[in-house]
XYZ file of C-alpha atoms in Angstrom:
773
model
C 16.379 -1.393 11.899
C 17.698 -2.800 15.524
C 20.925 -0.413 16.201
C 20.876 1.516 13.157
C 21.307 -1.125 10.655
C 19.378 -4.117 10.562
C 16.905 -4.776 7.467
C 14.035 -7.229 7.965
C 14.995 -8.714 4.864
C 17.616 -10.532 6.269
C 20.379 -8.621 7.473
C 21.047 -8.255 10.694
C 23.286 -6.298 13.305
C 24.714 -2.748 13.542
C 25.997 -0.839 10.249
C 28.746 1.109 11.595
C 29.983 -1.448 13.503
C 32.488 -3.857 12.532
C 29.870 -6.321 12.619
C 27.544 -5.164 10.247
C 26.312 -6.547 7.425
C 24.218 -3.725 5.786
C 26.286 -0.522 4.465
C 25.701 3.025 5.951
C 24.760 4.624 2.810
C 21.774 1.890 2.396
C 20.088 2.918 5.754
C 20.776 6.963 5.092
C 19.600 6.839 1.454
C 20.241 9.582 -1.024
C 21.826 11.540 1.979
C 23.746 13.990 -0.289
C 20.331 15.370 -1.889
C 18.621 15.622 1.988
C 17.058 19.242 2.272
C 15.943 19.369 5.823
C 15.629 16.916 9.162
C 13.679 16.183 12.037
C 14.752 14.160 15.007
C 12.903 12.124 17.787
C 14.600 11.059 20.588
C 13.042 8.830 23.009
C 14.321 6.967 26.067
C 16.172 4.177 24.560
C 15.719 4.892 20.506
C 16.251 7.686 18.111
C 13.899 8.361 14.951
C 15.879 10.278 12.147
C 13.047 12.095 8.865
C 14.705 14.077 6.503
C 13.076 14.597 3.125
C 15.355 14.552 -0.020
C 14.727 14.720 -3.733
C 15.573 11.501 -5.891
C 16.689 11.275 -9.345
C 14.753 8.675 -11.261
C 14.356 8.400 -14.920
C 11.301 7.839 -16.476
C 10.055 7.116 -20.279
C 8.694 9.798 -21.818
C 6.422 9.549 -25.210
C 6.049 12.251 -28.003
C 4.244 12.443 -31.380
C 6.280 12.736 -34.603
C 6.165 16.186 -35.877
C 3.960 15.145 -38.829
C 5.039 18.347 -40.687
C 2.395 18.166 -43.303
C 3.228 14.597 -44.409
C 1.991 11.669 -43.987
C 3.294 9.772 -40.843
C 1.934 6.653 -41.132
C 4.562 5.922 -44.028
C 7.336 7.655 -42.302
C 7.090 5.543 -39.255
C 5.818 2.623 -38.410
C 5.281 3.496 -34.871
C 3.097 5.929 -33.858
C 5.396 7.848 -31.322
C 8.996 7.807 -30.478
C 10.048 6.996 -26.897
C 12.862 8.790 -24.734
C 14.202 8.216 -21.317
C 14.534 11.145 -19.376
C 15.883 12.586 -15.903
C 12.772 13.683 -13.605
C 13.034 14.631 -10.136
C 10.754 13.846 -7.500
C 9.982 14.387 -3.489
C 10.740 11.499 -1.232
C 10.613 11.316 2.811
C 13.183 9.042 4.904
C 12.819 7.493 7.826
C 15.249 5.775 10.157
C 15.020 4.314 13.721
C 18.678 3.349 15.642
C 19.195 3.033 19.074
C 20.831 5.980 21.065
C 24.463 4.344 21.853
C 24.664 5.059 18.286
C 23.639 8.154 17.812
C 27.276 9.816 17.298
C 28.485 7.903 14.580
C 25.200 8.212 12.820
C 25.667 11.974 13.223
C 29.322 11.586 12.369
C 28.102 9.665 9.146
C 25.362 12.575 8.641
C 27.863 15.243 8.745
C 30.344 13.696 6.374
C 27.490 13.172 3.594
C 25.662 16.153 3.941
C 25.746 17.703 0.963
C 22.791 19.758 -0.286
C 20.876 20.526 2.763
C 18.487 23.987 2.440
C 17.737 24.010 5.988
C 20.056 25.593 8.688
C 17.581 24.398 11.561
C 16.666 20.387 12.474
C 13.521 19.954 14.441
C 13.841 17.804 17.371
C 11.120 16.164 19.782
C 10.933 13.586 22.401
C 12.534 13.371 25.598
C 16.072 13.384 25.090
C 15.419 16.064 22.650
C 17.128 18.616 25.232
C 19.756 15.819 26.206
C 21.267 15.778 22.973
C 20.689 19.352 21.420
C 24.562 20.174 22.385
C 25.608 16.840 20.562
C 23.176 17.683 17.384
C 24.388 21.300 17.039
C 27.913 20.914 17.203
C 27.818 17.413 14.731
C 25.359 18.846 12.151
C 26.004 22.750 12.575
C 22.180 23.120 12.576
C 20.491 25.078 15.273
C 17.679 22.632 16.895
C 14.196 23.901 17.727
C 12.442 21.897 19.885
C 9.040 20.837 19.097
C 5.506 19.897 21.264
C 5.725 16.220 21.596
C 2.137 15.859 21.660
C 1.547 17.539 19.050
C 4.138 15.699 16.794
C 2.832 12.760 17.771
C -0.793 13.184 16.584
C 0.451 14.844 13.354
C 2.412 12.028 12.681
C -0.674 9.765 13.486
C -2.799 11.536 11.060
C -0.688 11.427 8.344
C 0.314 7.741 8.512
C -3.638 7.118 8.668
C -4.342 9.049 5.430
C -1.211 7.930 3.882
C 0.056 4.426 4.345
C -3.425 1.588 3.401
C -3.248 -1.005 6.087
C -1.653 1.190 8.615
C -3.380 0.245 11.010
C -4.022 -3.683 13.100
C -5.335 -5.433 15.184
C -3.159 -7.935 17.211
C -4.436 -11.543 17.724
C -1.547 -13.408 19.383
C -2.948 -17.378 18.594
C -4.459 -16.752 15.331
C -2.493 -16.800 11.923
C -1.862 -14.753 10.995
C -1.295 -12.815 14.179
C -1.853 -9.068 12.448
C -5.435 -7.952 11.244
C -5.100 -4.967 9.072
C -7.689 -2.408 9.120
C -8.755 -0.491 5.621
C -8.024 3.191 5.179
C -10.987 4.674 6.672
C -12.164 7.988 4.279
C -12.723 9.809 7.665
C -9.729 9.130 9.791
C -11.614 11.443 12.584
C -12.544 11.355 15.451
C -10.025 8.915 17.219
C -8.888 8.053 20.339
C -5.316 8.097 21.054
C -3.766 6.130 23.893
C 0.060 7.058 24.385
C 1.396 4.541 27.092
C 5.357 6.050 27.559
C 6.306 6.506 31.601
C 2.796 7.662 32.310
C -0.587 7.380 30.102
C -1.877 10.236 28.161
C -5.231 9.932 26.954
C -6.389 12.573 23.522
C -9.519 12.944 21.845
C -8.417 14.066 18.228
C -11.325 15.713 16.229
C -9.735 17.204 13.357
C -5.928 17.661 11.428
C -5.567 20.428 14.147
C -8.047 19.941 16.856
C -7.315 17.208 19.430
C -7.425 17.654 23.591
C -6.362 15.942 26.055
C -8.751 14.091 27.671
C -7.540 11.944 30.936
C -4.317 9.690 31.612
C -2.931 8.181 34.144
C 0.532 7.779 36.216
C 0.324 4.020 35.864
C 2.452 3.138 32.522
C 5.057 1.628 31.079
C 7.804 3.805 33.446
C 5.344 1.752 36.378
C 5.835 -1.387 34.544
C 9.825 -0.781 34.057
C 10.284 0.547 37.985
C 8.418 -1.740 39.995
C 9.435 -4.364 37.701
C 12.932 -3.698 38.361
C 12.267 -3.424 42.165
C 11.026 -6.655 41.698
C 13.336 -8.873 39.616
C 16.565 -6.809 39.692
C 16.104 -6.239 36.471
C 16.942 -3.208 34.543
C 16.336 -3.587 30.814
C 12.442 -2.668 29.755
C 13.018 -5.432 26.913
C 14.074 -8.107 29.150
C 11.516 -7.052 31.768
C 9.280 -8.202 28.465
C 10.838 -11.509 27.705
C 10.675 -12.438 31.412
C 6.908 -11.694 31.175
C 6.205 -13.689 27.907
C 7.798 -17.031 30.059
C 5.867 -16.020 33.130
C 2.725 -17.617 34.500
C 0.728 -14.562 36.454
C -1.540 -17.477 38.177
C 1.007 -18.228 40.666
C 1.014 -15.034 41.960
C -2.354 -12.897 41.108
C -5.678 -13.948 43.159
C -8.403 -15.435 40.572
C -12.240 -15.291 41.367
C -11.980 -19.333 41.688
C -9.367 -18.896 44.354
C -11.734 -17.309 46.333
C -14.967 -18.773 44.796
C -13.957 -22.452 43.763
C -15.484 -21.598 40.704
C -17.273 -18.974 38.415
C -19.376 -16.194 40.406
C -21.792 -17.010 38.395
C -24.027 -13.658 40.004
C -21.879 -11.386 38.407
C -20.696 -13.839 35.180
C -17.419 -13.447 36.247
C -15.578 -16.192 35.005
C -13.315 -17.904 37.619
C -10.112 -17.702 35.485
C -10.631 -13.383 35.816
C -7.771 -12.041 37.862
C -9.572 -10.918 41.215
C -6.729 -9.339 42.818
C -3.258 -8.832 41.354
C 0.132 -9.948 43.059
C -3.232 -11.296 45.909
C -1.428 -14.493 46.547
C 2.089 -12.911 47.363
C 0.263 -11.681 50.541
C -0.650 -14.920 52.209
C 2.077 -17.252 50.456
C 5.313 -17.906 52.166
C 7.422 -18.960 49.472
C 9.849 -17.301 46.584
C 8.109 -16.117 43.077
C 9.930 -16.375 40.266
C 11.468 -13.528 38.008
C 8.996 -14.800 35.379
C 5.366 -14.595 37.250
C 5.697 -11.625 38.685
C 6.869 -10.236 35.175
C 3.692 -11.672 34.185
C 1.407 -10.382 36.664
C 2.830 -6.886 36.350
C 2.626 -7.009 32.484
C -1.325 -8.135 33.214
C -1.914 -5.693 35.928
C -0.862 -2.504 34.001
C -2.039 -3.354 30.860
C -5.798 -4.037 32.321
C -6.006 -1.007 34.248
C -5.131 1.049 31.044
C -7.604 -0.851 29.032
C -10.227 -0.651 31.513
C -9.548 3.449 31.210
C -9.275 3.486 27.864
C -12.440 1.983 27.340
C -14.130 4.006 29.100
C -13.291 7.004 27.704
C -14.393 5.943 24.728
C -17.070 5.169 25.483
C -17.906 8.095 27.531
C -16.481 10.136 23.891
C -18.597 7.681 21.795
C -15.611 6.538 20.281
C -15.295 3.051 18.868
C -11.714 3.848 17.481
C -8.838 3.580 19.475
C -5.651 3.605 18.677
C -2.545 2.641 21.295
C 1.157 3.720 20.780
C 4.322 4.386 22.962
C 7.080 3.555 24.411
C 5.662 0.661 26.178
C 3.882 -0.977 23.226
C 6.322 -0.192 20.683
C 5.178 -3.251 18.673
C 6.088 -5.815 21.583
C 3.551 -8.761 21.042
C 3.123 -9.267 24.870
C 2.110 -5.892 25.519
C -0.074 -5.899 22.369
C -1.365 -9.227 23.814
C -1.963 -7.815 26.723
C -3.791 -4.485 26.023
C -5.896 -6.140 23.181
C -7.537 -8.865 25.787
C -8.102 -6.249 28.694
C -9.814 -3.570 25.834
C -11.972 -6.789 24.240
C -12.990 -7.988 28.320
C -13.762 -4.543 29.690
C -16.223 -3.193 26.497
C -17.738 -6.440 25.710
C -16.183 -6.225 22.173
C -17.690 -3.270 21.249
C -14.387 -1.048 21.366
C -11.523 -2.526 19.121
C -7.791 -2.030 20.325
C -5.265 -0.687 17.049
C -1.923 -0.586 16.441
C -0.240 1.137 14.149
C 2.896 -0.277 11.950
C 4.952 2.815 12.035
C 4.108 3.577 15.402
C 7.689 4.518 16.664
C 7.914 6.884 13.888
C 5.374 8.982 14.848
C 6.664 12.073 16.389
C 9.575 11.961 14.196
C 7.012 12.366 11.167
C 5.051 15.290 13.525
C 8.553 16.991 13.890
C 9.039 17.252 10.137
C 5.861 17.974 9.188
C 5.752 21.000 11.580
C 9.436 21.912 9.984
C 8.145 21.845 6.141
C 5.043 23.547 6.884
C 5.866 26.011 3.766
C 5.805 23.356 1.411
C 2.359 21.776 3.013
C 3.211 18.357 2.894
C -1.087 17.984 3.300
C -1.232 19.185 -0.489
C 0.003 15.925 -1.670
C -0.445 12.221 -1.648
C 2.351 9.882 0.111
C 2.822 6.409 -1.001
C 5.195 3.922 1.131
C 7.692 2.816 -1.254
C 8.037 -1.027 -0.839
C 11.850 -1.133 -1.994
C 12.630 0.902 0.427
C 10.990 -0.559 3.467
C 11.562 -2.663 5.563
C 8.434 -4.649 7.264
C 6.766 -5.841 10.762
C 8.974 -8.838 11.654
C 7.018 -12.078 13.449
C 6.204 -12.071 16.828
C 7.406 -15.871 16.549
C 11.495 -16.177 16.956
C 11.095 -19.832 15.728
C 9.402 -18.275 12.370
C 12.326 -17.107 10.877
C 15.588 -16.663 13.455
C 17.538 -14.465 10.971
C 15.066 -11.729 10.727
C 14.713 -11.103 14.329
C 16.416 -8.477 16.618
C 13.692 -6.751 18.655
C 10.197 -8.355 17.927
C 8.088 -6.003 16.030
C 10.571 -3.651 15.378
C 10.209 -1.178 12.037
C 13.318 -0.482 11.031
C 13.181 1.890 7.690
C 10.443 3.861 6.190
C 10.200 5.510 2.564
C 7.534 7.348 1.162
C 7.217 8.967 -2.467
C 5.317 12.171 -2.603
C 2.481 11.553 -5.710
C 1.653 13.899 -8.008
C -1.360 15.024 -7.000
C -3.923 14.514 -4.367
C -5.768 10.705 -4.002
C -9.256 10.869 -3.245
C -12.396 7.721 -3.118
C -14.194 7.531 -6.296
C -17.593 9.363 -5.350
C -19.500 6.468 -6.670
C -18.301 3.802 -4.097
C -21.640 2.943 -2.415
C -19.835 3.089 1.116
C -16.574 4.041 0.813
C -15.577 2.929 4.714
C -16.406 -0.622 3.942
C -14.943 -0.920 0.065
C -11.857 -3.538 0.146
C -10.238 -3.070 -3.028
C -8.596 -6.223 -3.240
C -10.257 -9.904 -3.914
C -8.319 -12.366 -2.018
C -6.169 -11.778 1.062
C -3.135 -14.158 1.081
C -2.611 -13.449 4.452
C -5.337 -15.040 5.454
C -5.745 -17.881 2.060
C -2.039 -19.839 2.874
C -3.057 -22.169 -0.558
C -3.743 -18.476 -2.245
C -0.466 -17.129 -1.261
C 1.747 -20.050 -1.585
C 0.857 -20.044 -4.820
C 0.980 -16.417 -6.392
C 4.637 -16.252 -4.213
C 6.000 -18.879 -6.585
C 4.047 -17.480 -9.844
C 5.644 -14.172 -9.274
C 9.758 -16.169 -8.116
C 9.134 -18.426 -11.502
C 8.073 -14.870 -13.320
C 11.274 -13.232 -12.398
C 13.334 -14.362 -14.931
C 11.023 -13.291 -17.754
C 11.025 -9.925 -15.864
C 14.819 -9.321 -15.598
C 15.085 -10.368 -19.212
C 12.245 -7.860 -20.809
C 13.925 -5.226 -18.351
C 17.711 -5.601 -19.687
C 15.761 -5.802 -22.787
C 14.288 -2.576 -22.710
C 17.488 -0.784 -22.747
C 19.356 -2.308 -25.504
C 22.166 0.818 -25.066
C 22.787 1.121 -21.562
C 26.167 -1.236 -20.810
C 25.299 -1.483 -17.569
C 21.586 -2.712 -17.905
C 22.194 -6.049 -16.768
C 24.088 -5.452 -13.743
C 21.108 -3.013 -12.602
C 18.994 -5.818 -13.413
C 20.401 -8.612 -11.355
C 20.230 -6.226 -8.197
C 16.363 -5.468 -9.122
C 16.816 -9.355 -9.350
C 18.136 -9.813 -5.873
C 16.119 -6.987 -4.233
C 12.877 -8.453 -4.940
C 13.809 -12.187 -4.670
C 14.503 -10.921 -0.878
C 11.057 -9.160 -0.505
C 9.292 -12.731 -1.806
C 11.444 -14.492 0.387
C 10.459 -11.769 3.582
C 7.050 -12.403 2.555
C 6.774 -16.021 2.557
C 7.883 -15.972 6.085
C 5.786 -12.528 7.212
C 3.488 -12.403 4.791
C 1.840 -9.477 6.853
C 5.074 -7.595 6.832
C 3.484 -4.306 4.999
C 0.227 -4.767 5.391
C -1.780 -6.934 4.133
C -0.585 -9.369 1.444
C -2.423 -9.223 -1.907
C -1.475 -9.949 -5.650
C -1.836 -6.269 -5.754
C 0.848 -5.487 -3.221
C 3.015 -8.097 -4.792
C 2.848 -6.323 -8.290
C 3.091 -2.575 -6.390
C 6.096 -4.101 -4.995
C 7.633 -5.146 -7.947
C 6.947 -2.482 -9.909
C 8.843 -0.394 -6.706
C 12.251 -2.835 -6.881
C 12.359 -2.159 -10.953
C 12.150 1.949 -10.715
C 14.840 1.313 -7.834
C 16.799 0.369 -10.383
C 16.500 2.827 -13.545
C 13.313 0.355 -14.984
C 10.877 2.839 -15.611
C 8.815 0.806 -18.280
C 10.532 -2.659 -19.724
C 7.250 -2.826 -21.930
C 7.541 0.775 -23.739
C 8.860 -0.757 -26.869
C 6.511 -3.239 -26.828
C 3.667 -1.034 -26.290
C 5.298 1.527 -28.906
C 5.277 -1.397 -31.397
C 1.471 -3.096 -30.800
C -0.384 0.589 -30.775
C 1.276 1.025 -34.199
C -0.119 -2.263 -35.516
C -3.461 -2.040 -33.831
C -3.826 1.502 -35.307
C -3.528 0.399 -38.818
C -6.268 -1.790 -38.205
C -8.525 0.520 -36.711
C -10.508 1.327 -39.485
C -11.137 -2.225 -41.187
C -12.269 -2.977 -37.261
C -15.224 0.266 -37.112
C -15.888 -0.544 -40.989
C -16.867 -4.468 -39.950
C -18.671 -3.080 -36.925
C -20.533 -0.573 -39.096
C -21.737 -3.137 -41.332
C -23.747 -5.287 -38.941
C -27.647 -5.238 -37.712
C -27.613 -3.339 -34.077
C -27.742 -6.615 -31.365
C -25.256 -8.700 -33.611
C -22.727 -5.421 -33.213
C -23.289 -5.087 -29.530
C -22.447 -8.227 -28.932
C -19.566 -8.370 -31.275
C -18.473 -4.902 -29.416
C -18.621 -6.861 -26.110
C -16.747 -9.341 -27.741
C -13.881 -7.596 -29.008
C -13.552 -6.027 -25.485
C -12.985 -9.314 -23.938
C -10.483 -10.413 -26.991
C -8.604 -7.018 -26.405
C -7.719 -8.147 -22.767
C -6.283 -11.331 -23.570
C -3.395 -8.922 -24.745
C -1.813 -8.959 -21.041
C 2.069 -9.641 -21.349
C 1.475 -9.823 -17.301
C -0.240 -13.601 -17.535
C 2.258 -16.327 -18.299
C -0.140 -18.368 -20.734
C -0.547 -15.154 -22.766
C 3.206 -14.048 -22.856
C 4.003 -17.405 -24.036
C 1.591 -17.144 -26.978
C 2.862 -14.150 -28.322
C 6.634 -14.731 -27.502
C 6.147 -17.674 -29.678
C 3.345 -16.825 -32.012
C 3.964 -13.345 -33.467
C 1.230 -13.530 -36.027
C -1.158 -14.093 -33.194
C -3.723 -11.359 -33.325
C -7.176 -10.008 -32.746
C -9.105 -12.854 -34.478
C -7.229 -15.393 -32.946
C -7.783 -13.736 -29.615
C -11.662 -14.581 -30.375
C -11.489 -17.892 -31.195
C -9.821 -18.466 -27.724
C -12.850 -16.868 -25.305
C -14.779 -19.035 -23.766
C -17.906 -19.597 -25.687
C -21.234 -18.261 -23.992
C -22.604 -18.767 -21.490
C -20.157 -17.465 -20.066
C -18.440 -18.162 -16.559
C -20.530 -15.139 -15.418
C -22.696 -14.168 -18.088
C -25.344 -10.641 -17.486
C -24.782 -9.631 -21.164
C -28.295 -10.286 -21.225
C -29.272 -8.227 -18.841
C -26.916 -5.514 -20.467
C -28.364 -6.008 -23.579
C -32.075 -5.001 -22.347
C -30.157 -2.140 -20.689
C -29.295 -0.725 -23.949
C -32.744 -0.796 -25.287
C -33.361 1.923 -22.711
C -32.190 5.422 -22.522
C -28.287 5.943 -22.787
C -26.521 6.778 -19.966
C -25.248 10.289 -19.444
C -21.876 9.304 -18.500
C -19.803 6.385 -18.530
C -16.465 6.453 -16.362
C -14.214 3.642 -18.608
C -11.004 2.394 -16.372
C -8.846 1.097 -19.956
C -6.369 -1.632 -19.325
C -3.728 -3.054 -21.515
C -1.939 -0.901 -24.328
C -2.062 -2.001 -28.437
C -5.193 -3.795 -29.557
C -6.616 -3.954 -26.116
C -7.331 0.005 -25.883
C -7.436 0.513 -29.626
C -9.406 -2.342 -31.120
C -11.279 -3.131 -27.735
C -12.004 -0.120 -25.989
C -12.321 2.449 -28.300
C -15.061 0.912 -30.903
C -17.296 0.107 -27.306
C -16.384 4.403 -26.429
C -17.567 4.829 -29.756
C -21.007 3.593 -29.940
C -21.220 4.972 -26.449
C -20.991 7.994 -27.534
C -23.010 7.569 -30.697
C -26.352 6.906 -28.076
C -25.171 10.511 -26.734
C -23.750 9.293 -23.576
C -20.059 11.386 -22.351
C -16.846 9.407 -22.109
C -14.596 9.860 -19.344
C -11.188 7.714 -20.335
C -8.846 7.130 -17.492
C -5.506 5.366 -18.216
C -2.554 4.863 -15.757
C -0.580 7.966 -14.746
C 2.645 5.625 -15.051
C 3.836 2.496 -16.322
C 3.062 -0.921 -15.356
C 3.707 -4.059 -17.617
C 1.750 -3.425 -20.777
C -1.035 -1.142 -19.509
C -1.566 1.814 -21.569
C -0.494 4.875 -19.671
C -2.360 8.441 -19.903
C -0.068 10.097 -22.156
C 0.371 7.083 -24.510
C -3.109 7.635 -24.414
C -3.446 10.847 -25.641
C -1.347 10.144 -28.331
C -3.332 6.929 -29.596
C -6.625 9.062 -29.027
C -4.927 11.891 -31.646
C -4.453 9.016 -33.730
C -7.740 7.422 -33.876
C -9.604 11.207 -34.172
C -7.364 11.664 -37.466
C -9.385 8.825 -38.823
C -12.620 8.854 -37.004
C -14.994 11.931 -37.280
C -17.272 10.906 -34.495
C -14.263 10.661 -32.042
C -12.906 13.893 -33.261
C -16.138 15.603 -32.828
C -16.340 13.867 -29.256
C -13.107 15.516 -27.956
C -13.873 18.560 -29.413
C -17.251 19.087 -27.801
C -15.563 18.005 -24.540
C -17.836 14.546 -25.134
C -14.588 12.476 -24.220
C -12.280 13.406 -22.233
C -9.153 11.411 -21.277
C -8.332 11.419 -17.415
C -5.331 9.826 -15.758
C -6.040 7.644 -12.527
C -3.619 8.535 -10.187
C -1.647 4.804 -10.108
C 0.801 2.950 -11.634
C -0.539 -0.266 -10.761
C -1.791 -3.296 -12.852
C -4.509 -3.421 -10.181
C -7.339 -0.320 -9.034
C -7.826 0.617 -5.970
C -10.771 2.941 -6.037
C -10.195 4.672 -2.894
C -6.705 6.181 -4.176
C -8.103 7.720 -7.332
C -6.569 10.982 -8.995
C -8.528 14.215 -7.541
C -9.004 15.418 -10.916
C -10.643 12.130 -12.094
C -12.939 12.325 -9.081
C -14.356 15.476 -9.394
C -14.520 15.441 -13.256
C -16.931 12.064 -12.533
C -19.456 14.674 -10.093
C -19.464 17.289 -12.416
C -20.630 14.967 -15.353
C -22.924 12.665 -13.452
C -21.159 9.699 -14.067
C -23.887 6.649 -14.123
C -22.112 3.643 -15.005
C -18.204 3.040 -14.479
C -16.010 0.093 -16.955
C -13.717 -1.899 -15.686
C -11.621 -3.862 -18.063
C -9.263 -6.686 -17.128
C -8.042 -9.006 -14.225
C -6.422 -6.649 -12.261
C -8.823 -4.558 -12.649
C -11.773 -6.666 -11.869
C -10.626 -9.866 -11.001
C -7.710 -9.246 -8.674
C -9.479 -5.425 -7.476
C -12.901 -4.893 -7.399
C -14.913 -8.089 -8.286
C -17.117 -7.324 -4.887
C -16.656 -3.715 -4.858
C -20.460 -1.926 -4.803
C -21.069 1.182 -6.244
C -24.331 3.257 -6.430
C -24.539 3.343 -10.052
C -24.430 0.858 -13.046
C -21.101 -0.749 -13.587
C -19.816 -3.415 -15.792
C -16.697 -5.579 -14.710
C -15.613 -7.671 -17.834
C -12.261 -9.555 -18.229
C -10.686 -13.124 -19.641
C -8.802 -14.939 -17.123
C -5.513 -15.863 -18.266
C -4.434 -17.434 -15.303
C -5.045 -21.602 -15.021
C -4.567 -21.536 -10.978
C -7.286 -18.651 -10.752
C -9.224 -19.977 -13.230
C -9.802 -23.053 -11.514
C -10.484 -21.581 -8.123
C -13.483 -19.156 -9.877
C -14.703 -22.668 -10.950
C -14.315 -22.269 -14.834
C -10.544 -22.760 -17.138
C -8.152 -20.690 -18.886
C -10.103 -17.922 -21.446
C -12.737 -18.217 -19.193
C -15.287 -14.832 -19.402
C -16.285 -12.401 -16.615
C -19.027 -10.059 -17.568
C -20.934 -8.823 -14.601
C -23.329 -6.417 -14.762
C -24.500 -4.670 -11.681
C -27.584 -2.328 -10.820
C -27.340 -0.860 -6.998
C -30.282 -2.094 -5.349
C -32.538 1.178 -4.953
């Protein structure tokens, strides 16, 4: 946030100044519930961190009290829904210029009501300078924390909790940012912090790190020498000059000495042989721009070579750069990247961090929150409350820029349990959940952004309809519309704003925005109704399946799974049918399916496998409520159980679209067990286990799953994974490699996607995969 208030979703200026457009309470959100603070004060920017408790609405489901009566006759629906208030934890990080520190502290003091702390953790060079001011304004004692310890704690935290935190920078590429997938083990790595000087730190574990080297030639050198050479006193102005300069007017190149390349040593003619070499002999004035560019190259090359030497000395290939010198500036990232590539011959990568400016503040906060042990939990970035990376090209979207690459606001929500990798991933370090990278694929990006824009009216309508008794539902829904629309426009111009752009991230951003305006589950009543209808058909479907011969039944079960998957309110082609044809049911859905051979068809291999010994344990990731889980998934589960296979049924922890949630699955299973002795027996004997995924997304990231699920998968010796649904098996995990057998199946309910995959609407994907031995 430039000057304490600019949001990269379109606002600019200083919110504590008369020229601002973003009110302070949108910057210091939920301040009345702030519990603890930390602050990192640098030379020109202050980074504030605080922890708050957030009250929000959640949709709860509960079985009716049967009281010995037939609930089927009493109630059309299988359970009741209530909306309740819940409290969760949130971390807020805000960046503003030191010029506004007094105004910001005054605003915090005026709105501080429930803080539990009497101490504020402080780090950074300015912590001492502003200590008295902070204590006087906030009436909190300031505890100073070690800068490097805070920096590393913060770095570990973002690398573990924020997917696509680290990126490579490529100036002339489209896009400029290339994000790295989260590595399951972030250690060891090299952190090169370029402030006034350079510190090079080897980080081996959460608490073990070692300063292994450094240099006195760093950001301060660039600033100091730049000021002497150009009489320009501001760091950002120096970088602006450097971005316009030609270093070859000042630097002596290899070709200036040898007339071309130096073939013997394999040196290019364009290589710098001597920084500022021409200024010694040329009798002329050099421009400020050219001198700034030469100085920037000289210092960046020196740092890059040093970093490479230390990386190779310690056998490290991950080097993260941060500090005042970097700070998201495209010019410095470009020169550092070039230097690292040159000196390492491409063996070492220069990596930068989206939230590099907040590392110290995060670390200071963690130092003060050790009684809560934040590392016991996993945290997730809240896209509704965070602003994103900005383009380094001002001409792309001039209204969004104030300072290049500045990340303004960051909010993170505490998740209920730690999230971990699925133990069955073949290679967790190379696993990429998403099938299509929209940051990279301009055509796909344009389509999906338009698709989400066009669906917005329907989502707003659904949100209002889900809360008929709420007087302010329409007003809140309109605020949701505006917020999500703004996010989509930001992503049109800056697709890399929140890391790699995918269909999954677009869906998750929408869910975050809905929750922001207290629409916890717009589809709760739709799911309730559809679950009730499907439960009434369950016994008839089972009776029909049981009347078939073995081979005929296996195909009917698969066809039922696929037909159930048609009932997806998130797909426009389906929601249009469901809205206009209320009688559309299970049999109608079967008729919609593509005839065999399917678009991807491994059914023959699956049938052969079923003629062999039973699987030990199957993990099934379920998709939609109603017909999908009750008439599609449960008959399939029942067949596996009858073969002697244990089943772990995994459903979303929180709501998204009409996906079945874990709590809904408990009630649905209880109702099915009352009708089906096989299911009832399996539940009693722990052969059918219901678990939550840890996710509230229509898609599935197998590297961020509930730890309890992962433990169960290991304990039960799971040897089959079934992933159903377009979001879970096509948008994500289509190429996911597992170390056990897997079934990925879905019906394509989007005509553009069907065309992209070489099929048509309602084409079938049935992928049975066996890992290579």
